[in-house]
Structures are given as structure tokens and as C-alpha cells.
Short mmCIF file of C-alpha atoms in Angstrom, two decimals:
data_model
loop_
_atom_site.label_atom_id
_atom_site.label_comp_id
_atom_site.label_asym_id
_atom_site.label_seq_id
_atom_site.Cartn_x
_atom_site.Cartn_y
_atom_site.Cartn_z
CA MET A 1 208.83 126.01 241.97
CA SER A 2 210.04 129.46 242.79
CA VAL A 3 212.32 131.48 240.55
CA ARG A 4 215.14 130.95 243.01
CA THR A 5 215.07 127.17 242.91
CA THR A 6 214.93 127.29 239.13
CA LEU A 7 217.94 129.54 239.00
CA ARG A 8 219.81 127.47 241.50
CA ALA A 9 219.12 124.32 239.53
CA SER A 10 220.05 125.86 236.19
CA PRO A 11 223.83 125.20 236.16
CA THR A 12 223.27 121.55 236.96
CA LEU A 13 220.54 121.23 234.37
CA LEU A 14 222.77 122.82 231.77
CA ARG A 15 225.62 120.48 232.66
CA VAL A 16 223.32 117.47 232.40
CA GLY A 17 222.01 118.64 229.07
CA PHE A 18 225.51 119.22 227.74
CA ALA A 19 226.65 115.80 228.92
CA GLY A 20 223.68 114.32 227.11
CA ALA A 21 224.62 116.11 223.91
CA LEU A 22 228.20 114.94 224.30
CA ALA A 23 227.17 111.34 224.83
CA TYR A 24 225.16 111.29 221.61
CA ARG A 25 227.62 113.31 219.58
CA ALA A 26 227.61 110.95 216.60
CA GLU A 27 223.88 111.22 216.40
CA MET A 28 224.18 114.96 216.66
CA ILE A 29 226.62 115.13 213.76
CA VAL A 30 224.24 113.12 211.62
CA TRP A 31 221.47 115.55 212.47
CA VAL A 32 223.70 118.46 211.53
CA LEU A 33 224.67 116.85 208.25
CA ALA A 34 221.00 116.26 207.56
CA THR A 35 220.48 120.03 207.42
CA THR A 36 221.29 119.89 203.75
CA MET A 37 218.41 122.00 202.53
CA PRO A 38 220.18 125.39 202.71
CA LEU A 39 223.07 123.93 200.73
CA VAL A 40 220.79 122.45 198.09
CA MET A 41 219.00 125.78 197.80
CA LEU A 42 222.39 127.46 197.61
CA ALA A 43 223.25 125.35 194.57
CA LEU A 44 219.96 126.20 192.91
CA TRP A 45 220.12 129.93 193.57
CA THR A 46 223.75 130.30 192.50
CA ALA A 47 222.78 128.53 189.27
CA VAL A 48 220.10 131.16 188.87
CA ALA A 49 222.52 133.97 189.69
CA ASN A 50 224.89 132.79 186.95
CA GLY A 51 222.62 134.53 184.47
CA GLY A 52 223.05 137.85 186.28
CA PRO A 53 222.02 139.07 189.74
CA VAL A 54 218.51 138.52 191.06
CA GLY A 55 217.18 141.50 192.97
CA ARG A 56 219.97 142.46 195.34
CA TYR A 57 221.45 138.98 195.18
CA GLY A 58 224.45 138.04 193.09
CA ARG A 59 226.42 134.86 193.52
CA PRO A 60 228.36 136.00 196.66
CA GLN A 61 225.19 137.37 198.27
CA PHE A 62 223.43 134.04 197.78
CA ILE A 63 226.37 132.19 199.28
CA ALA A 64 226.38 134.52 202.30
CA TYR A 65 222.60 134.24 202.65
CA PHE A 66 222.35 130.46 202.60
CA LEU A 67 225.41 129.82 204.76
CA ALA A 68 223.90 132.28 207.24
CA THR A 69 220.65 130.32 206.97
CA PHE A 70 222.53 127.16 207.83
CA VAL A 71 224.10 128.82 210.87
CA VAL A 72 220.83 130.31 212.11
CA ARG A 73 218.98 127.05 211.62
CA GLN A 74 221.62 125.21 213.65
CA LEU A 75 221.48 127.77 216.43
CA THR A 76 217.68 127.93 216.66
CA GLY A 77 216.82 124.33 215.86
CA CYS A 78 214.73 122.70 218.53
CA TRP A 79 212.87 119.41 218.64
CA VAL A 80 211.55 119.47 222.16
CA PHE A 81 207.99 118.81 220.98
CA TRP A 82 209.07 115.32 220.05
CA GLU A 83 210.22 114.48 223.55
CA MET A 84 207.24 116.22 225.12
CA THR A 85 204.75 114.32 223.02
CA PHE A 86 206.52 111.09 223.79
CA GLU A 87 206.54 111.74 227.51
CA VAL A 88 202.88 112.76 227.55
CA ARG A 89 201.94 109.61 225.67
CA ASN A 90 203.75 107.11 227.82
CA GLY A 91 203.21 108.96 231.06
CA THR A 92 206.83 109.62 231.96
CA LEU A 93 205.92 113.29 232.18
CA ALA A 94 204.68 112.40 235.66
CA MET A 95 208.30 112.05 236.73
CA ARG A 96 209.05 115.55 235.58
CA LEU A 97 206.01 116.94 237.34
CA LEU A 98 207.28 115.57 240.62
CA ARG A 99 210.56 117.48 240.42
CA PRO A 100 210.74 120.84 242.14
CA ILE A 101 211.25 122.64 238.84
CA HIS A 102 208.71 123.50 236.18
CA PRO A 103 208.92 120.91 233.34
CA LEU A 104 208.94 123.61 230.68
CA TRP A 105 211.98 125.20 232.27
CA ALA A 106 213.69 121.84 232.37
CA TYR A 107 212.98 121.32 228.68
CA ALA A 108 214.22 124.81 227.91
CA PHE A 109 217.50 124.23 229.76
CA GLU A 110 217.98 120.92 228.04
CA SER A 111 217.70 122.53 224.66
CA VAL A 112 219.99 125.49 225.47
CA ALA A 113 222.62 123.09 226.69
CA VAL A 114 223.03 121.70 223.17
CA THR A 115 224.16 125.09 221.85
CA PRO A 116 227.92 124.68 222.50
CA MET A 117 227.92 121.49 220.44
CA ARG A 118 226.11 123.27 217.67
CA LEU A 119 228.50 126.17 217.78
CA VAL A 120 231.27 123.75 216.96
CA VAL A 121 229.52 123.14 213.65
CA CYS A 122 228.42 126.73 213.08
CA ILE A 123 231.76 128.42 213.49
CA PRO A 124 233.36 126.64 210.50
CA ALA A 125 230.32 127.46 208.39
CA ALA A 126 230.50 131.09 209.46
CA LEU A 127 234.23 131.22 208.74
CA ALA A 128 233.63 129.65 205.36
CA THR A 129 231.21 132.45 204.62
CA LEU A 130 233.84 135.00 205.44
CA LEU A 131 236.48 133.21 203.42
CA ILE A 132 234.39 132.72 200.33
CA VAL A 133 232.58 136.01 200.06
CA GLY A 134 234.91 138.19 202.07
CA ARG A 135 233.81 140.86 204.47
CA THR A 136 231.28 142.28 202.04
CA GLY A 137 228.89 139.38 202.57
CA VAL A 138 228.07 140.23 206.18
CA THR A 139 227.24 143.44 207.93
CA HIS A 140 229.99 145.61 209.43
CA GLU A 141 227.87 147.64 211.78
CA PRO A 142 228.59 146.62 215.42
CA LEU A 143 225.12 147.78 216.43
CA LEU A 144 223.60 145.53 213.80
CA TRP A 145 225.54 142.62 215.24
CA PHE A 146 223.98 143.42 218.57
CA ALA A 147 220.59 143.48 216.88
CA TRP A 148 221.51 140.12 215.37
CA LEU A 149 222.06 138.66 218.83
CA VAL A 150 218.66 139.97 219.92
CA SER A 151 217.05 138.51 216.81
CA ILE A 152 218.72 135.12 217.31
CA ALA A 153 217.51 135.05 220.90
CA GLY A 154 214.03 135.97 219.68
CA ALA A 155 214.09 133.31 216.97
CA TRP A 156 215.27 130.72 219.44
CA VAL A 157 212.63 131.55 222.05
CA LEU A 158 209.89 131.66 219.40
CA THR A 159 210.87 128.25 218.05
CA LEU A 160 211.03 126.83 221.55
CA LEU A 161 207.57 128.19 222.36
CA VAL A 162 206.12 126.78 219.18
CA ASN A 163 207.56 123.47 220.27
CA PHE A 164 205.92 123.86 223.66
CA ILE A 165 202.54 124.67 222.14
CA VAL A 166 202.65 121.68 219.83
CA GLY A 167 203.92 119.53 222.70
CA SER A 168 201.07 120.75 224.91
CA ALA A 169 198.64 120.05 222.10
CA SER A 170 199.44 116.39 222.60
CA PHE A 171 197.38 116.60 225.79
CA PHE A 172 194.32 117.21 223.59
CA VAL A 173 194.85 115.52 220.25
CA GLU A 174 196.55 112.31 219.33
CA SER A 175 198.03 113.50 216.09
CA SER A 176 199.96 116.50 217.42
CA LEU A 177 203.03 115.39 215.51
CA LYS A 178 201.17 116.07 212.27
CA LEU A 179 200.43 119.51 213.60
CA MET A 180 204.16 120.13 213.71
CA ASP A 181 204.46 118.81 210.15
CA LEU A 182 201.96 121.39 209.00
CA TRP A 183 203.74 124.15 210.86
CA LEU A 184 207.05 123.07 209.33
CA VAL A 185 205.63 123.33 205.81
CA PHE A 186 204.75 126.99 206.36
CA TYR A 187 207.98 127.51 208.21
CA PHE A 188 210.05 126.16 205.32
CA VAL A 189 208.23 128.08 202.64
CA LEU A 190 207.55 131.43 204.29
CA SER A 191 210.50 131.91 206.61
CA GLY A 192 213.17 132.66 204.08
CA TYR A 193 214.63 129.20 204.54
CA LEU A 194 214.18 128.16 200.91
CA VAL A 195 213.63 131.47 199.23
CA PRO A 196 214.88 134.83 200.56
CA VAL A 197 211.79 136.73 201.64
CA ASP A 198 212.48 139.74 199.42
CA LEU A 199 212.40 137.58 196.29
CA PHE A 200 208.73 136.80 196.77
CA PRO A 201 206.21 138.94 194.87
CA ALA A 202 205.15 142.03 196.83
CA SER A 203 201.67 140.67 197.60
CA VAL A 204 203.07 137.51 199.22
CA ARG A 205 205.63 139.57 201.11
CA HIS A 206 202.90 141.63 202.77
CA VAL A 207 201.37 138.42 204.10
CA ILE A 208 204.73 137.11 205.29
CA ASP A 209 205.35 140.38 207.18
CA TRP A 210 202.45 139.59 209.46
CA LEU A 211 203.17 135.91 210.02
CA PRO A 212 205.54 134.51 212.65
CA PHE A 213 207.57 132.26 210.36
CA ARG A 214 210.00 134.83 209.05
CA PHE A 215 210.99 135.75 212.61
CA GLN A 216 212.11 132.20 213.24
CA ILE A 217 214.85 132.25 210.66
CA GLY A 218 214.62 134.95 208.04
CA LEU A 219 215.12 137.97 210.27
CA PRO A 220 218.46 136.93 211.84
CA VAL A 221 219.75 135.93 208.43
CA GLU A 222 218.71 139.23 206.91
CA ILE A 223 220.30 141.23 209.70
CA MET A 224 223.49 139.20 209.44
CA THR A 225 223.77 139.75 205.72
CA GLY A 226 223.07 143.45 206.09
CA ALA A 227 219.67 143.59 204.40
CA HIS A 228 218.19 146.11 206.83
CA GLY A 229 219.18 149.51 208.12
CA GLY A 230 218.94 150.40 211.81
CA ARG A 231 215.38 151.75 211.84
CA GLU A 232 213.95 148.87 209.82
CA CYS A 233 215.73 146.48 212.17
CA LEU A 234 214.03 147.98 215.19
CA VAL A 235 210.58 147.69 213.62
CA LEU A 236 211.16 144.07 212.68
CA LEU A 237 212.64 143.20 216.08
CA ALA A 238 209.60 144.74 217.75
CA ARG A 239 207.36 142.55 215.62
CA GLN A 240 209.43 139.51 216.39
CA TRP A 241 209.21 140.05 220.12
CA SER A 242 205.47 140.73 219.87
CA TRP A 243 205.18 137.25 218.40
CA VAL A 244 207.33 135.91 221.19
CA LEU A 245 204.97 137.47 223.71
CA ALA A 246 201.91 136.10 221.95
CA ALA A 247 203.48 132.65 221.82
CA LEU A 248 204.33 132.89 225.52
CA LEU A 249 200.69 133.55 226.39
CA ALA A 250 199.53 130.74 224.12
CA THR A 251 202.06 128.38 225.71
CA ALA A 252 200.93 129.23 229.22
CA ALA A 253 197.29 128.69 228.24
CA THR A 254 197.72 125.37 226.39
CA TRP A 255 200.05 123.96 229.03
CA ARG A 256 197.72 124.80 231.95
CA LEU A 257 194.59 123.56 230.22
CA GLY A 258 196.36 120.51 228.90
CA LEU A 259 197.91 119.50 232.18
CA LYS A 260 194.44 119.18 233.73
CA ARG A 261 193.70 116.47 231.20
CA PHE A 262 196.93 114.62 231.80
CA ALA A 263 196.59 111.14 233.17
CA ALA A 264 199.61 108.95 233.74
CA TYR A 265 199.23 105.26 234.18
CA GLY A 266 200.87 103.84 237.26
CA GLY A 267 203.07 100.81 237.02
CA MET B 1 204.93 82.50 191.87
CA ARG B 2 205.08 81.65 195.52
CA TYR B 3 206.87 84.93 196.15
CA LEU B 4 204.19 86.86 194.31
CA ARG B 5 201.57 85.32 196.56
CA LEU B 6 203.67 86.18 199.60
CA LEU B 7 204.03 89.73 198.37
CA ALA B 8 200.25 90.03 198.00
CA ILE B 9 199.76 88.83 201.57
CA GLN B 10 202.33 91.26 202.96
CA VAL B 11 200.82 94.17 201.08
CA ARG B 12 197.34 93.29 202.28
CA ALA B 13 198.51 93.14 205.88
CA SER B 14 200.06 96.62 205.59
CA LEU B 15 196.95 97.97 203.91
CA LEU B 16 194.72 96.67 206.68
CA LEU B 17 197.07 98.07 209.30
CA GLY B 18 197.03 101.43 207.55
CA MET B 19 193.26 101.49 207.15
CA GLN B 20 192.82 100.77 210.82
CA TYR B 21 193.79 104.33 211.58
CA ARG B 22 191.58 106.08 209.04
CA MET B 23 191.99 109.54 210.50
CA ASP B 24 195.76 109.18 210.42
CA PHE B 25 195.47 107.90 206.88
CA LEU B 26 193.67 111.03 205.77
CA LEU B 27 195.83 113.40 207.76
CA ASP B 28 198.99 111.83 206.39
CA GLY B 29 197.69 112.23 202.88
CA LEU B 30 196.90 115.86 203.57
CA VAL B 31 200.27 116.61 205.14
CA GLU B 32 201.96 114.85 202.25
CA ALA B 33 200.12 117.01 199.71
CA PHE B 34 201.13 120.06 201.72
CA TRP B 35 204.79 119.06 201.67
CA MET B 36 204.68 119.20 197.90
CA VAL B 37 204.15 122.94 198.26
CA THR B 38 207.59 123.28 199.82
CA ALA B 39 209.05 121.80 196.68
CA LEU B 40 206.97 123.79 194.22
CA VAL B 41 207.21 127.26 195.75
CA PRO B 42 210.97 127.72 195.16
CA LEU B 43 210.47 126.43 191.62
CA LEU B 44 207.74 128.96 190.95
CA VAL B 45 209.74 131.82 192.43
CA VAL B 46 212.87 130.89 190.51
CA PHE B 47 211.12 130.60 187.14
CA ARG B 48 209.31 133.89 187.68
CA MET B 49 212.72 135.49 187.24
CA ARG B 50 214.30 133.32 184.57
CA ASN B 51 213.07 131.35 181.59
CA THR B 52 215.70 128.67 181.84
CA ILE B 53 217.97 127.59 184.67
CA ALA B 54 221.07 125.52 184.01
CA GLY B 55 219.54 124.61 180.63
CA TRP B 56 216.13 123.57 181.94
CA SER B 57 212.87 125.35 181.22
CA PHE B 58 210.01 125.48 183.71
CA GLY B 59 208.12 122.62 182.10
CA GLU B 60 211.21 120.44 181.96
CA ALA B 61 212.12 121.17 185.57
CA LEU B 62 208.56 120.15 186.50
CA LEU B 63 209.27 116.71 184.98
CA VAL B 64 212.28 116.30 187.26
CA MET B 65 210.10 117.34 190.17
CA GLY B 66 207.52 114.79 189.06
CA TRP B 67 210.03 111.97 189.17
CA PHE B 68 211.28 113.17 192.49
CA THR B 69 207.74 113.08 193.90
CA PHE B 70 207.13 109.63 192.50
CA LEU B 71 210.37 108.18 193.84
CA GLU B 72 209.92 109.85 197.19
CA GLY B 73 206.60 108.04 197.36
CA VAL B 74 208.32 104.75 196.55
CA LEU B 75 211.07 105.44 199.08
CA GLU B 76 208.83 106.49 201.95
CA GLY B 77 205.98 104.19 201.11
CA ALA B 78 207.58 100.92 200.16
CA ILE B 79 211.30 100.91 201.00
CA ASN B 80 211.75 103.01 204.09
CA PRO B 81 209.13 101.48 206.43
CA SER B 82 210.28 97.93 205.82
CA LEU B 83 213.88 98.71 206.38
CA VAL B 84 213.22 100.66 209.56
CA THR B 85 211.48 97.51 210.76
CA VAL B 86 214.57 95.43 209.98
CA VAL B 87 216.83 97.77 211.91
CA ASP B 88 214.49 97.36 214.85
CA HIS B 89 214.59 93.59 214.46
CA ILE B 90 218.36 93.59 214.44
CA ARG B 91 218.60 95.77 217.53
CA LYS B 92 216.15 93.70 219.51
CA GLY B 93 217.31 90.38 218.21
CA THR B 94 213.84 89.50 216.89
CA LEU B 95 215.28 89.05 213.43
CA ASP B 96 215.54 85.40 214.43
CA PHE B 97 211.85 84.98 213.78
CA VAL B 98 212.19 86.33 210.28
CA LEU B 99 215.21 84.14 209.54
CA LEU B 100 213.31 81.07 210.71
CA LYS B 101 210.58 81.52 208.12
CA PRO B 102 210.83 79.29 205.06
CA ALA B 103 211.38 82.10 202.55
CA ASP B 104 214.22 84.34 201.51
CA ALA B 105 215.02 86.70 204.40
CA GLN B 106 215.87 89.64 202.21
CA PHE B 107 212.53 89.31 200.45
CA LEU B 108 210.66 89.04 203.73
CA VAL B 109 212.25 92.05 205.36
CA SER B 110 211.96 94.17 202.24
CA THR B 111 208.22 93.61 201.97
CA ALA B 112 207.43 93.66 205.67
CA ARG B 113 205.75 97.01 205.72
CA PHE B 114 204.14 99.42 203.28
CA GLN B 115 202.59 102.78 203.90
CA PRO B 116 199.67 102.87 201.53
CA TRP B 117 198.84 106.58 201.84
CA ARG B 118 202.10 107.38 200.08
CA GLY B 119 200.24 106.30 196.99
CA ILE B 120 199.08 109.88 196.96
CA ASN B 121 202.56 110.76 195.71
CA VAL B 122 201.83 108.85 192.51
CA ILE B 123 198.77 110.98 191.92
CA THR B 124 200.65 114.19 192.69
CA ALA B 125 203.46 113.11 190.39
CA ALA B 126 200.97 112.43 187.58
CA LEU B 127 199.50 115.91 188.03
CA ILE B 128 202.95 117.48 187.94
CA PHE B 129 203.81 115.55 184.75
CA ALA B 130 200.59 116.71 183.13
CA TRP B 131 201.36 120.30 184.09
CA GLY B 132 204.95 120.01 182.88
CA PHE B 133 204.00 118.65 179.48
CA HIS B 134 201.27 121.22 179.19
CA ARG B 135 203.91 123.92 179.67
CA ILE B 136 206.29 122.30 177.19
CA GLY B 137 203.45 122.11 174.72
CA ARG B 138 203.98 118.59 173.39
CA TRP B 139 203.39 115.12 174.74
CA PRO B 140 206.09 112.44 174.99
CA THR B 141 206.30 109.73 172.35
CA LEU B 142 205.37 106.18 173.28
CA GLY B 143 209.02 105.11 172.98
CA ALA B 144 210.08 107.88 175.36
CA VAL B 145 207.53 106.73 177.94
CA GLY B 146 208.76 103.15 177.59
CA LEU B 147 212.36 104.25 178.09
CA ALA B 148 211.38 106.39 181.07
CA ALA B 149 209.61 103.40 182.62
CA ALA B 150 212.71 101.30 182.16
CA MET B 151 214.82 104.05 183.67
CA THR B 152 212.48 104.17 186.63
CA THR B 153 212.90 100.48 187.21
CA ALA B 154 216.64 101.03 187.27
CA ALA B 155 216.20 104.02 189.59
CA ILE B 156 214.05 102.06 192.05
CA SER B 157 216.53 99.20 191.94
CA VAL B 158 219.39 101.57 192.76
CA LEU B 159 217.42 103.18 195.54
CA TYR B 160 216.59 99.79 196.96
CA SER B 161 220.20 98.59 196.68
CA LEU B 162 221.50 101.65 198.50
CA TRP B 163 219.03 100.94 201.26
CA ILE B 164 219.98 97.32 201.55
CA LEU B 165 223.57 98.44 201.88
CA THR B 166 222.60 100.90 204.63
CA VAL B 167 220.66 98.26 206.48
CA SER B 168 223.50 95.76 206.17
CA GLY B 169 225.43 98.40 208.07
CA ALA B 170 223.01 97.85 210.95
CA PHE B 171 224.63 94.49 211.61
CA TYR B 172 227.88 96.30 212.40
CA VAL B 173 226.78 99.67 213.81
CA VAL B 174 223.50 99.54 215.60
CA ARG B 175 222.19 103.04 215.15
CA VAL B 176 221.49 103.34 211.48
CA ASP B 177 218.02 104.85 211.75
CA ASN B 178 219.86 108.14 211.84
CA LEU B 179 221.60 107.27 208.62
CA THR B 180 218.24 106.65 207.00
CA HIS B 181 217.26 110.14 208.06
CA LEU B 182 220.44 111.50 206.56
CA PHE B 183 219.72 109.71 203.33
CA SER B 184 216.24 111.23 203.11
CA ALA B 185 217.81 114.65 203.59
CA ILE B 186 220.30 114.06 200.82
CA PHE B 187 217.57 112.69 198.62
CA ASP B 188 215.95 116.12 198.77
CA ALA B 189 218.63 117.37 196.39
CA GLY B 190 217.09 115.15 193.71
CA ARG B 191 214.28 117.60 193.17
CA TRP B 192 216.46 119.76 190.94
CA PRO B 193 218.06 118.83 187.60
CA ILE B 194 221.61 117.61 188.08
CA SER B 195 223.03 120.44 185.97
CA VAL B 196 222.17 122.83 188.81
CA PHE B 197 225.01 121.31 190.81
CA ARG B 198 228.67 121.85 190.08
CA GLY B 199 231.99 120.39 191.01
CA VAL B 200 232.11 117.86 193.80
CA ALA B 201 228.37 117.89 194.46
CA ARG B 202 227.70 116.95 190.87
CA ILE B 203 230.14 114.06 190.92
CA ILE B 204 228.68 112.74 194.18
CA PHE B 205 225.09 112.99 192.96
CA THR B 206 225.97 111.26 189.70
CA PHE B 207 228.21 108.43 190.86
CA VAL B 208 228.18 107.98 194.64
CA ILE B 209 224.56 108.73 195.50
CA PRO B 210 223.19 108.70 191.98
CA LEU B 211 220.34 111.14 192.30
CA ALA B 212 220.88 112.16 188.68
CA LEU B 213 220.02 108.63 187.65
CA MET B 214 216.83 108.72 189.70
CA THR B 215 215.24 112.00 188.70
CA THR B 216 217.13 113.79 185.95
CA TYR B 217 217.69 110.86 183.59
CA PRO B 218 214.09 109.63 183.59
CA ALA B 219 212.96 113.20 182.89
CA GLN B 220 215.46 113.38 180.02
CA ALA B 221 214.16 110.04 178.80
CA LEU B 222 210.64 111.47 178.68
CA LEU B 223 211.94 114.45 176.74
CA GLY B 224 213.87 112.16 174.41
CA THR B 225 217.23 113.85 175.09
CA LEU B 226 218.96 111.11 177.01
CA PRO B 227 222.23 110.01 175.35
CA LEU B 228 222.59 106.33 174.51
CA ALA B 229 225.80 105.95 176.53
CA THR B 230 224.04 107.23 179.65
CA ARG B 231 221.24 104.71 179.19
CA VAL B 232 223.64 101.81 178.94
CA ALA B 233 225.69 103.04 181.89
CA THR B 234 222.58 103.43 184.00
CA PHE B 235 221.37 99.89 183.45
CA ALA B 236 224.82 98.41 183.90
CA GLY B 237 225.31 100.42 187.10
CA ALA B 238 221.93 99.38 188.45
CA ILE B 239 222.60 95.69 187.86
CA VAL B 240 226.08 95.80 189.38
CA LEU B 241 224.85 97.69 192.42
CA PHE B 242 221.97 95.27 192.91
CA GLY B 243 224.36 92.34 192.79
CA ALA B 244 226.72 94.05 195.22
CA ALA B 245 223.92 94.83 197.64
CA ARG B 246 222.77 91.22 197.58
CA ALA B 247 226.32 90.00 198.22
CA VAL B 248 226.82 92.41 201.11
CA TRP B 249 223.47 91.46 202.62
CA THR B 250 224.33 87.77 202.47
CA ALA B 251 227.73 88.40 204.06
CA SER B 252 226.21 90.56 206.79
CA ILE B 253 223.48 88.13 207.67
CA ALA B 254 226.09 85.43 208.12
CA ARG B 255 227.58 87.59 210.86
CA TYR B 256 224.30 88.05 212.64
CA THR B 257 224.48 86.57 216.11
CA SER B 258 221.13 87.66 217.55
CA ALA B 259 220.78 89.82 220.66
CA GLY B 260 219.12 87.31 222.90
CA GLY B 261 220.74 86.01 226.02
#
């Protein structure tokens, strides 16, 4: 399971993952369409903004914010925990363990491979943002766009690791899927997915600053819509990647401990 | 009468099945209560900044939210599980066993499965109503409650009809469990008053997927502000849709050829 074998296997794994995404494209489109929440929230918030701007948000800013949310959600969405839990339960994980590549890497490649398909959906949404709100809705700073890429990568890795932790939790508890449900509740409420983080009262915002949820979705959206200057960006990115590191350690621990408990039933 | 007895048996079976996994039962209830937070937080944040949004005050918007919670409970607790079971039956070909039973197939498949912990939604909805009316400062008249109850019946009937139509689709295209997921996602829009939406979205949510009929109108009925024409149109629409769903179901089942070999 050396780094070299993993790297050598990566193009093939990516191709397989992409072929899988292509084969189930109808399903994929349904999943994309099911991401209606940002659009529903968009309707609500623009109705609010009709009575005058809220904080730094007027109608165009809300449109930019929630379309950006849609794009970021599409790019960082990951449901690997589902597959992991399923494979742990019915023992098919044993097949993956036999392969000369770490199962977590395999899962990671499978979920990256979906990205091109998702881009197909994201690009129209991004273009729509530009068309509707013009260039004022998104940041102009090239450096900030670079920061955006870093933040998207961070958000994606963080989400993937959370998936891994919940998936590994299925080694220990039967109801790990409910664990994800609980996480998702916090994620929806505190990440900026439903309500832009800076519209929360200051006291709540201080709490959000120290929690991981905002870094899964809110941060890339904020950078994209130009909410932060350069220095602020760096601070927030540093926090995001600290969470990534913490999640990485937690993943390694739960996976190792969990795997010892794994028992597959032979056929 | 016979169907009532059948219904009682089906409900009891689901209840027993649900109670078998007590821990799950509790956890599900807990998670469900938590999910309510995701609906309430945006509402609280929004009304911290404005007194009314699209013509609705905080208390009134809570009523819409209450109906949404209630109907979500009905959808996820009584309608959804049964229909997911049917889709499974159709795919595997085991629908034969249901069709062979000496009772109406649509009745049997619609009552096949209930998820009793969703009952918690009814309690949550009641709490939200109480809070809403407390904020409004007056309680609904008895007539308004009666009208709202009638509107709810229409709403449930519409919801059910839409689902039967979706499931009938399973006879033609096999993978409709995804569509059910899509429907749940769209249903989320029902948590806000219809006047929040504009243009195309509003037309869709009023006529195509009538979320307005399900959450906004019953709330208006409770407030006593629902126009007479809307009431009539709602009931007429519900009856027509129910008839159409029944017809489509009958036509689809005639096409069913089982999956056995």
C-alpha cells in the first residue's frame, strides 16, 4: 500500500469513478435538482431584501450569495459515508481490504471523479450569477480567487473526512447514519447554507467562528462573493486547514480502531 | 367497515415493527426534533430584522411552518414508507403477492407501512401553532379551525394523489425512488408562505405542485383570511386530482407484467 502504488492506480480509479458517474447520470441529475434549499432560501431572502438591504446584503448580493452556495454545495457534496456504512454492514468492505490500495484512498478517488459531472451543472449556475448580478456580485481580486480555490479544496477535504469519520463510526455503533443526520442539522444551520453567517447575532457568530461547519460551505461562498479582505481570508483559511488537520487525525484514529472490530461473514 | 379493520391491522403491524427497535425509535424522534431547528432558525433570524415579510408577520409565518411540520409528518410517516415499499415490490416483481390478496391493491399498498415515530411531528406542529397564536395574540374561531381541518383533508388528499401518480410512474420507469427524494426536496419550499415566491416559482407551487394549498391556505384558513373562491378551487382541485390519480393507477396496474421469469 505504498504511496507509489496508490499514485499509479489513481488514473484508473478516477476513470472508473467517472464512468460510474456517467452511467448513473440520470440519477445524478435528480440529486442535483434535489439541492433546492439554496434556491428556496434565495426566494425567502430576496423577499426580505425587498424592504431594503439587510446588513451588507441587497437583492443582488443575496442572489450572488445563494447561487454561490449552490455551486459550492455541488462541488463539495459527498455521500461516501453511505457507501462505507453499507459495505461495513454487509461485509463487502472485505473486498476492498484485499486490494493493494488503502480503502479510504479508493473512496476518495471515487468521490473526486464525480467532480467533472458536477461542474457541468455548476458552470451554468455560476454564469447565471454573473449574468443576473453582473461583475459586482463576485470578487475581482485574482489573489482572492486563488484563496477561493484553496478554500474549496479545504471544504471538500473536510467534508470527505467527516464522511470517513461517520463511516468508520459504523464499526462501533449501529445507528451511525443518525450520527450523520445530527451533523447535517448543525451543518445546515451554522454553515451559512441557510442564513449567511454575518446575519446571525454577534454572540452566535462567535460560536460559529470556532466550529467546523462554516468551513465546509460558508467560507468559500464568502470569499467568492468578496466578503473578506486578504488578511481576514488568511486567518480564516488557517482555521479551516486546522480543522482539516484535526479531522485527518480523527479519521486515522477511528478507522484504525474500527477496523480491528471489523468482521466480515464469509459466503 | 372491512377496510377499516384492515387498516387497523396494517397500522398495528407497523407499530409493532417500529417498537421492535426501541433505540432507533427514540433516536429517530430526537433527530426529527432536531431537524425542526433547521426550519426555525432562518425564520427567527429573518424576523429579527423585519416585522413582516411578504405580508406575513412572525406569528402568521409560524402557522405556515406548523402546517408544514404536520404535513411533513404525514408524508414521511404515512405516505412515503408505503410507497417506497411498492416501488420495491414493482422492481422485484413481488407485487404479485399484493395483487393476489382479496382487497383493493391501491388500499393495500398505501397502508403497507407506517413510521409511528413521525407522530412526533404532530406534537411539534401543535407547539408551533400554540406559539404562533400566542404571538398573534388571539385564538382562532371554531369555524376557522373547522375550515382548516377541511383544508388539511384536501391537502393530504392532494399529497397522496401526487404520490400515487409518482408511483404509477414506477411501472414505466423503474428508478422512481430518486423522484421521491426530489419530491421531498421540493416539499421543503412549503415551509414559507407562498407570497415569498414570485413569477414562475409561484405558479408552479400553486398549480403544478400545489404547496400553497398544503401549507399557506390552511394557515390562512386558521387566520380567517382565506377567500371563498380559493376554498372552492382547492376542494374541486383535490377531488379532480384524486380521481385522476386513481384512474392512472388503474391504467398502470393493468400494464404490470411482473418481473418473475
